[in-house]
Structures are given as C-alpha cells and as structure tokens.
Tab-separated table of C-alpha atoms in Angstrom:
chain	number	residue	atom	x	y	z
J	1	MET	CA	101.923	291.006	233.786
J	2	ALA	CA	103.329	291.843	230.486
J	3	ALA	CA	102.224	290.123	227.257
J	4	PRO	CA	105.470	289.372	226.090
J	5	LEU	CA	106.228	287.484	229.169
J	6	LYS	CA	103.379	285.172	228.833
J	7	GLY	CA	105.853	282.168	228.263
J	8	TYR	CA	107.904	282.479	231.474
J	9	PRO	CA	106.207	280.866	234.284
J	10	LEU	CA	107.887	282.858	236.940
J	11	VAL	CA	107.778	286.971	236.493
J	12	LEU	CA	108.973	289.606	239.399
J	13	GLN	CA	108.194	292.975	239.174
J	14	GLN	CA	110.361	295.445	240.668
J	15	PRO	CA	111.386	299.220	240.164
J	16	VAL	CA	114.346	300.370	238.352
J	17	ILE	CA	116.838	301.920	241.104
J	18	TRP	CA	118.208	305.379	240.736
J	19	GLY	CA	121.825	304.118	241.919
J	20	ASP	CA	121.745	301.404	239.398
J	21	MET	CA	122.434	303.910	236.753
J	22	ASP	CA	126.302	304.864	235.573
J	23	ALA	CA	127.777	307.799	234.284
J	24	PHE	CA	126.060	307.159	230.748
J	25	GLY	CA	122.632	307.991	232.044
J	26	HIS	CA	121.524	304.266	231.895
J	27	VAL	CA	121.188	301.144	234.070
J	28	ASN	CA	124.740	299.688	234.240
J	29	ASN	CA	125.167	296.619	232.372
J	30	THR	CA	126.083	294.514	235.441
J	31	VAL	CA	122.905	295.127	236.953
J	32	TYR	CA	121.289	293.287	234.644
J	33	LEU	CA	122.851	290.169	235.547
J	34	ARG	CA	121.423	290.771	239.133
J	35	TYR	CA	118.178	291.105	237.679
J	36	PHE	CA	118.490	287.561	235.996
J	37	GLU	CA	120.014	286.400	239.479
J	38	ASP	CA	116.710	287.627	241.427
J	39	ALA	CA	114.311	285.562	238.989
J	40	ARG	CA	116.646	282.574	238.662
J	41	MET	CA	116.805	282.333	242.770
J	42	ALA	CA	112.944	283.317	242.952
J	43	TYR	CA	112.487	280.245	240.319
J	44	PHE	CA	114.748	277.817	242.703
J	45	ASP	CA	112.716	278.897	245.506
J	46	LYS	CA	109.265	277.951	243.621
J	47	THR	CA	110.497	274.646	242.399
J	48	GLY	CA	112.509	273.532	245.684
J	49	VAL	CA	116.029	273.829	244.519
J	50	SER	CA	117.048	276.024	247.503
J	51	ALA	CA	115.227	273.950	250.026
J	52	TYR	CA	117.140	271.139	248.593
J	53	MET	CA	120.655	273.098	248.587
J	54	HIS	CA	120.015	274.110	252.317
J	55	GLU	CA	119.042	270.789	253.474
J	56	ARG	CA	121.768	268.460	251.611
J	57	GLN	CA	124.426	270.841	250.353
J	58	ILE	CA	123.536	269.902	246.607
J	59	GLY	CA	122.405	272.448	244.395
J	60	PRO	CA	122.964	274.888	241.662
J	61	ILE	CA	126.176	276.579	240.586
J	62	LEU	CA	126.409	279.206	238.145
J	63	ALA	CA	128.648	278.307	234.990
J	64	ALA	CA	128.018	280.556	232.544
J	65	VAL	CA	126.029	283.540	231.805
J	66	ASN	CA	124.660	285.507	228.707
J	67	CYS	CA	122.897	288.903	228.073
J	68	ASP	CA	121.685	290.636	224.854
J	69	PHE	CA	120.847	294.299	225.374
J	70	ARG	CA	117.851	295.710	223.474
J	71	LYS	CA	117.067	299.028	225.143
J	72	PRO	CA	118.823	300.958	227.870
J	73	LEU	CA	116.970	301.237	231.287
J	74	THR	CA	116.753	304.538	233.115
J	75	TYR	CA	115.059	305.729	236.038
J	76	PRO	CA	112.238	306.032	236.848
J	77	ASP	CA	110.679	302.522	235.528
J	78	SER	CA	109.140	299.185	236.333
J	79	ILE	CA	110.526	296.140	235.030
J	80	PHE	CA	109.273	292.763	235.130
J	81	ILE	CA	112.067	290.053	234.859
J	82	GLY	CA	110.830	286.413	233.612
J	83	ALA	CA	112.626	283.557	233.801
J	84	ARG	CA	112.150	279.762	232.673
J	85	ALA	CA	114.228	276.810	232.746
J	86	THR	CA	114.770	273.535	231.167
J	87	ILE	CA	116.849	270.653	232.135
J	88	ALA	CA	119.640	270.324	229.663
J	89	GLY	CA	121.439	266.982	230.876
J	90	PRO	CA	121.943	264.975	233.636
J	91	LYS	CA	123.726	267.764	235.456
J	92	LYS	CA	122.533	270.776	233.563
J	93	ILE	CA	119.901	273.436	233.788
J	94	ASN	CA	119.557	275.928	231.168
J	95	VAL	CA	117.726	279.345	232.449
J	96	GLU	CA	116.365	281.861	230.088
J	97	TYR	CA	115.235	285.713	231.130
J	98	ALA	CA	113.773	288.468	229.680
J	99	VAL	CA	113.463	291.987	231.036
J	100	TYR	CA	110.554	293.823	230.208
J	101	SER	CA	110.351	297.598	230.506
J	102	GLU	CA	107.128	299.166	231.214
J	103	GLN	CA	108.395	302.663	230.108
J	104	PHE	CA	109.396	301.023	226.779
J	105	GLY	CA	106.372	298.573	226.419
J	106	ALA	CA	109.287	296.381	225.219
J	107	ILE	CA	111.702	293.643	226.023
J	108	ALA	CA	114.992	295.603	227.346
J	109	ALA	CA	117.122	292.516	227.709
J	110	GLU	CA	117.202	288.877	227.116
J	111	GLY	CA	119.614	286.281	228.265
J	112	SER	CA	120.407	282.765	229.823
J	113	SER	CA	122.603	280.745	231.877
J	114	LEU	CA	123.915	277.402	232.321
J	115	VAL	CA	123.537	276.534	235.628
J	116	ILE	CA	125.287	272.843	236.874
J	117	PHE	CA	124.146	270.686	239.845
J	118	TYR	CA	126.977	270.594	242.531
J	119	ASP	CA	127.852	268.607	245.720
J	120	TYR	CA	129.132	271.399	247.860
J	121	GLU	CA	130.519	268.811	250.520
J	122	ARG	CA	132.493	266.566	247.909
J	123	ASP	CA	133.240	269.505	245.858
J	124	CYS	CA	132.201	268.168	242.434
J	125	SER	CA	129.311	268.049	239.972
J	126	CYS	CA	126.573	265.932	240.345
J	127	GLU	CA	123.247	264.438	238.726
J	128	ILE	CA	120.134	266.893	239.137
J	129	PRO	CA	118.165	264.839	241.840
J	130	GLU	CA	115.080	263.176	240.415
J	131	SER	CA	112.721	265.140	242.618
J	132	ILE	CA	114.237	268.426	241.379
J	133	ALA	CA	113.585	267.387	237.756
J	134	ALA	CA	110.145	266.762	238.274
J	135	GLU	CA	109.471	269.841	240.098
J	136	ILE	CA	111.024	271.997	237.315
J	137	ALA	CA	108.893	269.904	234.850
J	138	ALA	CA	105.803	270.468	237.272
J	139	PHE	CA	106.446	274.221	237.546
J	140	GLY	CA	106.804	274.411	233.505
J	141	THR	CA	108.766	276.110	231.032
J	142	GLY	CA	106.149	278.978	230.320
J	143	SER	CA	105.715	277.336	226.796
C-alpha cells in the first residue's frame, strides 16, 4: 500500500483505463467521482452498510461531493484509492478520499462527500442505526 494512504482503513488498487481519458490526454474529471464511488461502496460493504440497506431499505444517499485535483492521471498507471469515514451527526457521514498515482508517486486527487442516511420506503432521511455507527467506529477512520 502507498505510504500516503496509511491513514485510510480502506484502500483499493485499480488500473487507469485507456477509455477514461479525454480529448486533453488525461483522465476526465468525472472519472475521479467514480473512483470515489468505488472506494465508498467498498467501505460500505466492509462496514455492513450495504447489507443493511438491502435488508431494510435504509441506507446511504449521496448529498454532496467535492474533489481537489492535484495531478493529471494518464494511461498507463495504477492507482490506489483510500477511503475513511466519520459520523458527522445523527444522520450524516463524512467520507474522505485520496487517489494515489504509482506513476507520480504522489496523491493525484483528494475529496470528500457528505452521505445522509435515508429510509427509502418512507422517502425521508433517518438516523444512522446504532449497529452501523458501531461498525464504522470499529472499522476505524485510519487515524
């Protein structure tokens, strides 16, 4: 694992795909949001959020996302995507991300998202179940 991602309990490795590049010769900015999504969903799988959602129709919904671009990724490269989460309130989870490029040996992008817990049957936000909050705390923030 890349040393700059030591503070992230979830790290995915994946290649940069040729088809993700745009006319400017680098990975399109929208693809970074997909990288974040890949890591967020893997984090939710590890902490039981996804299973809880499938069982009870209560789970995450993305409210906001932010990305700060540091270096332009290009093909070929291998990246590591780190994710860590903290409970930000009774209904809110903050997820932070970092994308590390092997080619550069540095962070290529950092970002965050605000995730709200949502009751999909009642169509409204809801409090994070205690069992989920406990799983997120047990998995750690990587600090």
